[in-house]
Amino acid sequence: MSKVDGVASSVHATEEQLWIGMLGLGRSLMQLHFEACHEAEVVQDSVEVNGVSYAYERVSQRGYVSLFGEVQVKRAYYLKAGQGGVCPLDAVLSLPERCYSDSVQERLSELTVWV
């Protein structure tokens, strides 16, 4: 039982505190997952995509909005002048083009059906 100033807090307050804690834990675990993926990524001098060779440029970072909140995804960025750039880890992880996770997009779609 949670206590505030020696008095048991309401079950509502306890539930809200647990929810916030669970979201924070989920966000931290998502961030750790992406950090582990970045650490395991093999950086090469160049990669070939659809017959085009892209040279390693730098580490790039993008935001990713999960059900638990926003996290950052670091990944190798390869560039070909006149062609743009690619991040192979995005494809490996099946990251969506937009910053919102597939789970977030699915829930937003479900909500619009109910409105």
PDB file of C-alpha atoms in Angstrom:
ATOM      1  CA  MET A   1       0.000   0.000   0.000  1.00  0.00           C
ATOM      2  CA  SER A   2       1.336   3.443  -0.925  1.00  0.00           C
ATOM      3  CA  LYS A   3       1.441   6.077   1.784  1.00  0.00           C
ATOM      4  CA  VAL A   4       1.602   9.823   1.507  1.00  0.00           C
ATOM      5  CA  ASP A   5       2.364  11.646   4.784  1.00  0.00           C
ATOM      6  CA  GLY A   6       1.539   8.474   6.738  1.00  0.00           C
ATOM      7  CA  VAL A   7      -1.859   8.072   5.073  1.00  0.00           C
ATOM      8  CA  ALA A   8      -2.657   5.416   2.493  1.00  0.00           C
ATOM      9  CA  SER A   9      -3.013   7.009  -0.945  1.00  0.00           C
ATOM     10  CA  SER A  10      -5.992   6.262  -3.134  1.00  0.00           C
ATOM     11  CA  VAL A  11      -5.896   3.277  -5.420  1.00  0.00           C
ATOM     12  CA  HIS A  12      -6.265   5.741  -8.300  1.00  0.00           C
ATOM     13  CA  ALA A  13      -3.093   7.575  -7.290  1.00  0.00           C
ATOM     14  CA  THR A  14      -1.259   4.268  -6.875  1.00  0.00           C
ATOM     15  CA  GLU A  15      -2.427   3.071 -10.285  1.00  0.00           C
ATOM     16  CA  GLU A  16      -1.318   6.332 -11.921  1.00  0.00           C
ATOM     17  CA  GLN A  17       2.107   6.120 -10.278  1.00  0.00           C
ATOM     18  CA  LEU A  18       2.509   2.526 -11.460  1.00  0.00           C
ATOM     19  CA  TRP A  19       1.425   3.458 -14.998  1.00  0.00           C
ATOM     20  CA  ILE A  20       3.939   6.301 -15.190  1.00  0.00           C
ATOM     21  CA  GLY A  21       6.646   4.008 -13.815  1.00  0.00           C
ATOM     22  CA  MET A  22       5.826   1.275 -16.328  1.00  0.00           C
ATOM     23  CA  LEU A  23       5.950   3.746 -19.217  1.00  0.00           C
ATOM     24  CA  GLY A  24       9.304   5.013 -17.992  1.00  0.00           C
ATOM     25  CA  LEU A  25      10.647   1.480 -17.687  1.00  0.00           C
ATOM     26  CA  GLY A  26       9.382   0.610 -21.182  1.00  0.00           C
ATOM     27  CA  ARG A  27      10.986   3.744 -22.629  1.00  0.00           C
ATOM     28  CA  SER A  28      14.298   2.901 -20.948  1.00  0.00           C
ATOM     29  CA  LEU A  29      14.174  -0.660 -22.293  1.00  0.00           C
ATOM     30  CA  MET A  30      13.396   0.573 -25.816  1.00  0.00           C
ATOM     31  CA  GLN A  31      16.347   2.986 -25.610  1.00  0.00           C
ATOM     32  CA  LEU A  32      18.627   0.169 -24.412  1.00  0.00           C
ATOM     33  CA  HIS A  33      17.438  -2.014 -27.298  1.00  0.00           C
ATOM     34  CA  PHE A  34      18.314   0.645 -29.865  1.00  0.00           C
ATOM     35  CA  GLU A  35      21.678   1.326 -28.214  1.00  0.00           C
ATOM     36  CA  ALA A  36      22.499  -2.404 -28.325  1.00  0.00           C
ATOM     37  CA  CYS A  37      21.524  -2.546 -32.008  1.00  0.00           C
ATOM     38  CA  HIS A  38      23.765   0.437 -32.783  1.00  0.00           C
ATOM     39  CA  GLU A  39      26.682  -1.102 -30.865  1.00  0.00           C
ATOM     40  CA  ALA A  40      26.246  -4.380 -32.776  1.00  0.00           C
ATOM     41  CA  GLU A  41      25.997  -2.632 -36.159  1.00  0.00           C
ATOM     42  CA  VAL A  42      28.976  -3.403 -38.384  1.00  0.00           C
ATOM     43  CA  VAL A  43      30.180  -0.180 -39.981  1.00  0.00           C
ATOM     44  CA  GLN A  44      31.713  -0.695 -43.404  1.00  0.00           C
ATOM     45  CA  ASP A  45      33.611   1.673 -45.684  1.00  0.00           C
ATOM     46  CA  SER A  46      30.688   1.446 -48.104  1.00  0.00           C
ATOM     47  CA  VAL A  47      27.434  -0.418 -48.712  1.00  0.00           C
ATOM     48  CA  GLU A  48      25.646  -1.266 -51.923  1.00  0.00           C
ATOM     49  CA  VAL A  49      21.905  -0.711 -52.269  1.00  0.00           C
ATOM     50  CA  ASN A  50      20.134  -1.499 -55.548  1.00  0.00           C
ATOM     51  CA  GLY A  51      23.442  -1.453 -57.425  1.00  0.00           C
ATOM     52  CA  VAL A  52      24.524   1.925 -56.028  1.00  0.00           C
ATOM     53  CA  SER A  53      27.535   2.195 -53.730  1.00  0.00           C
ATOM     54  CA  TYR A  54      27.208   4.544 -50.736  1.00  0.00           C
ATOM     55  CA  ALA A  55      30.283   5.604 -48.723  1.00  0.00           C
ATOM     56  CA  TYR A  56      30.224   5.730 -44.922  1.00  0.00           C
ATOM     57  CA  GLU A  57      29.683   9.322 -43.834  1.00  0.00           C
ATOM     58  CA  ARG A  58      28.948   9.428 -40.081  1.00  0.00           C
ATOM     59  CA  VAL A  59      26.690   8.295 -37.260  1.00  0.00           C
ATOM     60  CA  SER A  60      23.201   9.685 -37.699  1.00  0.00           C
ATOM     61  CA  GLN A  61      20.423   9.945 -35.138  1.00  0.00           C
ATOM     62  CA  ARG A  62      16.653  10.046 -35.441  1.00  0.00           C
ATOM     63  CA  GLY A  63      13.751  10.185 -33.047  1.00  0.00           C
ATOM     64  CA  TYR A  64      11.407   7.222 -32.673  1.00  0.00           C
ATOM     65  CA  VAL A  65       8.075   7.592 -30.890  1.00  0.00           C
ATOM     66  CA  SER A  66       7.109   4.309 -29.261  1.00  0.00           C
ATOM     67  CA  LEU A  67       4.129   3.461 -27.062  1.00  0.00           C
ATOM     68  CA  PHE A  68       6.411   4.290 -24.125  1.00  0.00           C
ATOM     69  CA  GLY A  69       7.569   7.691 -25.371  1.00  0.00           C
ATOM     70  CA  GLU A  70      10.268   9.083 -27.632  1.00  0.00           C
ATOM     71  CA  VAL A  71      13.703   7.497 -27.840  1.00  0.00           C
ATOM     72  CA  GLN A  72      16.722   8.138 -30.049  1.00  0.00           C
ATOM     73  CA  VAL A  73      18.054   5.720 -32.662  1.00  0.00           C
ATOM     74  CA  LYS A  74      21.728   5.989 -33.647  1.00  0.00           C
ATOM     75  CA  ARG A  75      22.849   4.312 -36.833  1.00  0.00           C
ATOM     76  CA  ALA A  76      25.512   4.433 -39.531  1.00  0.00           C
ATOM     77  CA  TYR A  77      24.753   6.836 -42.376  1.00  0.00           C
ATOM     78  CA  TYR A  78      26.103   6.220 -45.867  1.00  0.00           C
ATOM     79  CA  LEU A  79      26.074   8.870 -48.603  1.00  0.00           C
ATOM     80  CA  LYS A  80      26.326   8.949 -52.393  1.00  0.00           C
ATOM     81  CA  ALA A  81      26.566  12.424 -53.923  1.00  0.00           C
ATOM     82  CA  GLY A  82      23.535  13.080 -56.073  1.00  0.00           C
ATOM     83  CA  GLN A  83      21.748   9.990 -54.730  1.00  0.00           C
ATOM     84  CA  GLY A  84      21.197  10.890 -51.088  1.00  0.00           C
ATOM     85  CA  GLY A  85      21.886   8.709 -48.107  1.00  0.00           C
ATOM     86  CA  VAL A  86      20.926   5.377 -46.587  1.00  0.00           C
ATOM     87  CA  CYS A  87      20.923   3.891 -43.108  1.00  0.00           C
ATOM     88  CA  PRO A  88      20.977   0.083 -43.416  1.00  0.00           C
ATOM     89  CA  LEU A  89      20.029  -0.420 -39.757  1.00  0.00           C
ATOM     90  CA  ASP A  90      16.662   1.229 -40.472  1.00  0.00           C
ATOM     91  CA  ALA A  91      15.832  -1.631 -42.851  1.00  0.00           C
ATOM     92  CA  VAL A  92      17.210  -4.287 -40.495  1.00  0.00           C
ATOM     93  CA  LEU A  93      14.971  -2.975 -37.687  1.00  0.00           C
ATOM     94  CA  SER A  94      12.021  -2.347 -40.044  1.00  0.00           C
ATOM     95  CA  LEU A  95      11.787   1.234 -38.814  1.00  0.00           C
ATOM     96  CA  PRO A  96       8.879   3.125 -40.378  1.00  0.00           C
ATOM     97  CA  GLU A  97       9.653   6.185 -42.520  1.00  0.00           C
ATOM     98  CA  ARG A  98       7.813   8.415 -40.078  1.00  0.00           C
ATOM     99  CA  CYS A  99       9.018   8.765 -36.506  1.00  0.00           C
ATOM    100  CA  TYR A 100       5.951   6.982 -35.091  1.00  0.00           C
ATOM    101  CA  SER A 101       6.219   3.265 -34.365  1.00  0.00           C
ATOM    102  CA  ASP A 102       3.899   0.865 -36.139  1.00  0.00           C
ATOM    103  CA  SER A 103       2.202   0.234 -32.780  1.00  0.00           C
ATOM    104  CA  VAL A 104       1.553   3.952 -32.255  1.00  0.00           C
ATOM    105  CA  GLN A 105       0.229   4.295 -35.817  1.00  0.00           C
ATOM    106  CA  GLU A 106      -2.078   1.274 -35.363  1.00  0.00           C
ATOM    107  CA  ARG A 107      -3.552   2.672 -32.156  1.00  0.00           C
ATOM    108  CA  LEU A 108      -4.058   6.091 -33.728  1.00  0.00           C
ATOM    109  CA  SER A 109      -5.889   4.436 -36.627  1.00  0.00           C
ATOM    110  CA  GLU A 110      -8.091   2.512 -34.191  1.00  0.00           C
ATOM    111  CA  LEU A 111      -8.930   5.717 -32.349  1.00  0.00           C
ATOM    112  CA  THR A 112      -9.990   7.503 -35.509  1.00  0.00           C
ATOM    113  CA  VAL A 113     -12.391   4.643 -36.267  1.00  0.00           C
ATOM    114  CA  TRP A 114     -14.061   5.139 -32.877  1.00  0.00           C
ATOM    115  CA  VAL A 115     -14.336   8.937 -33.143  1.00  0.00           C
TER     116      VAL A 115
END
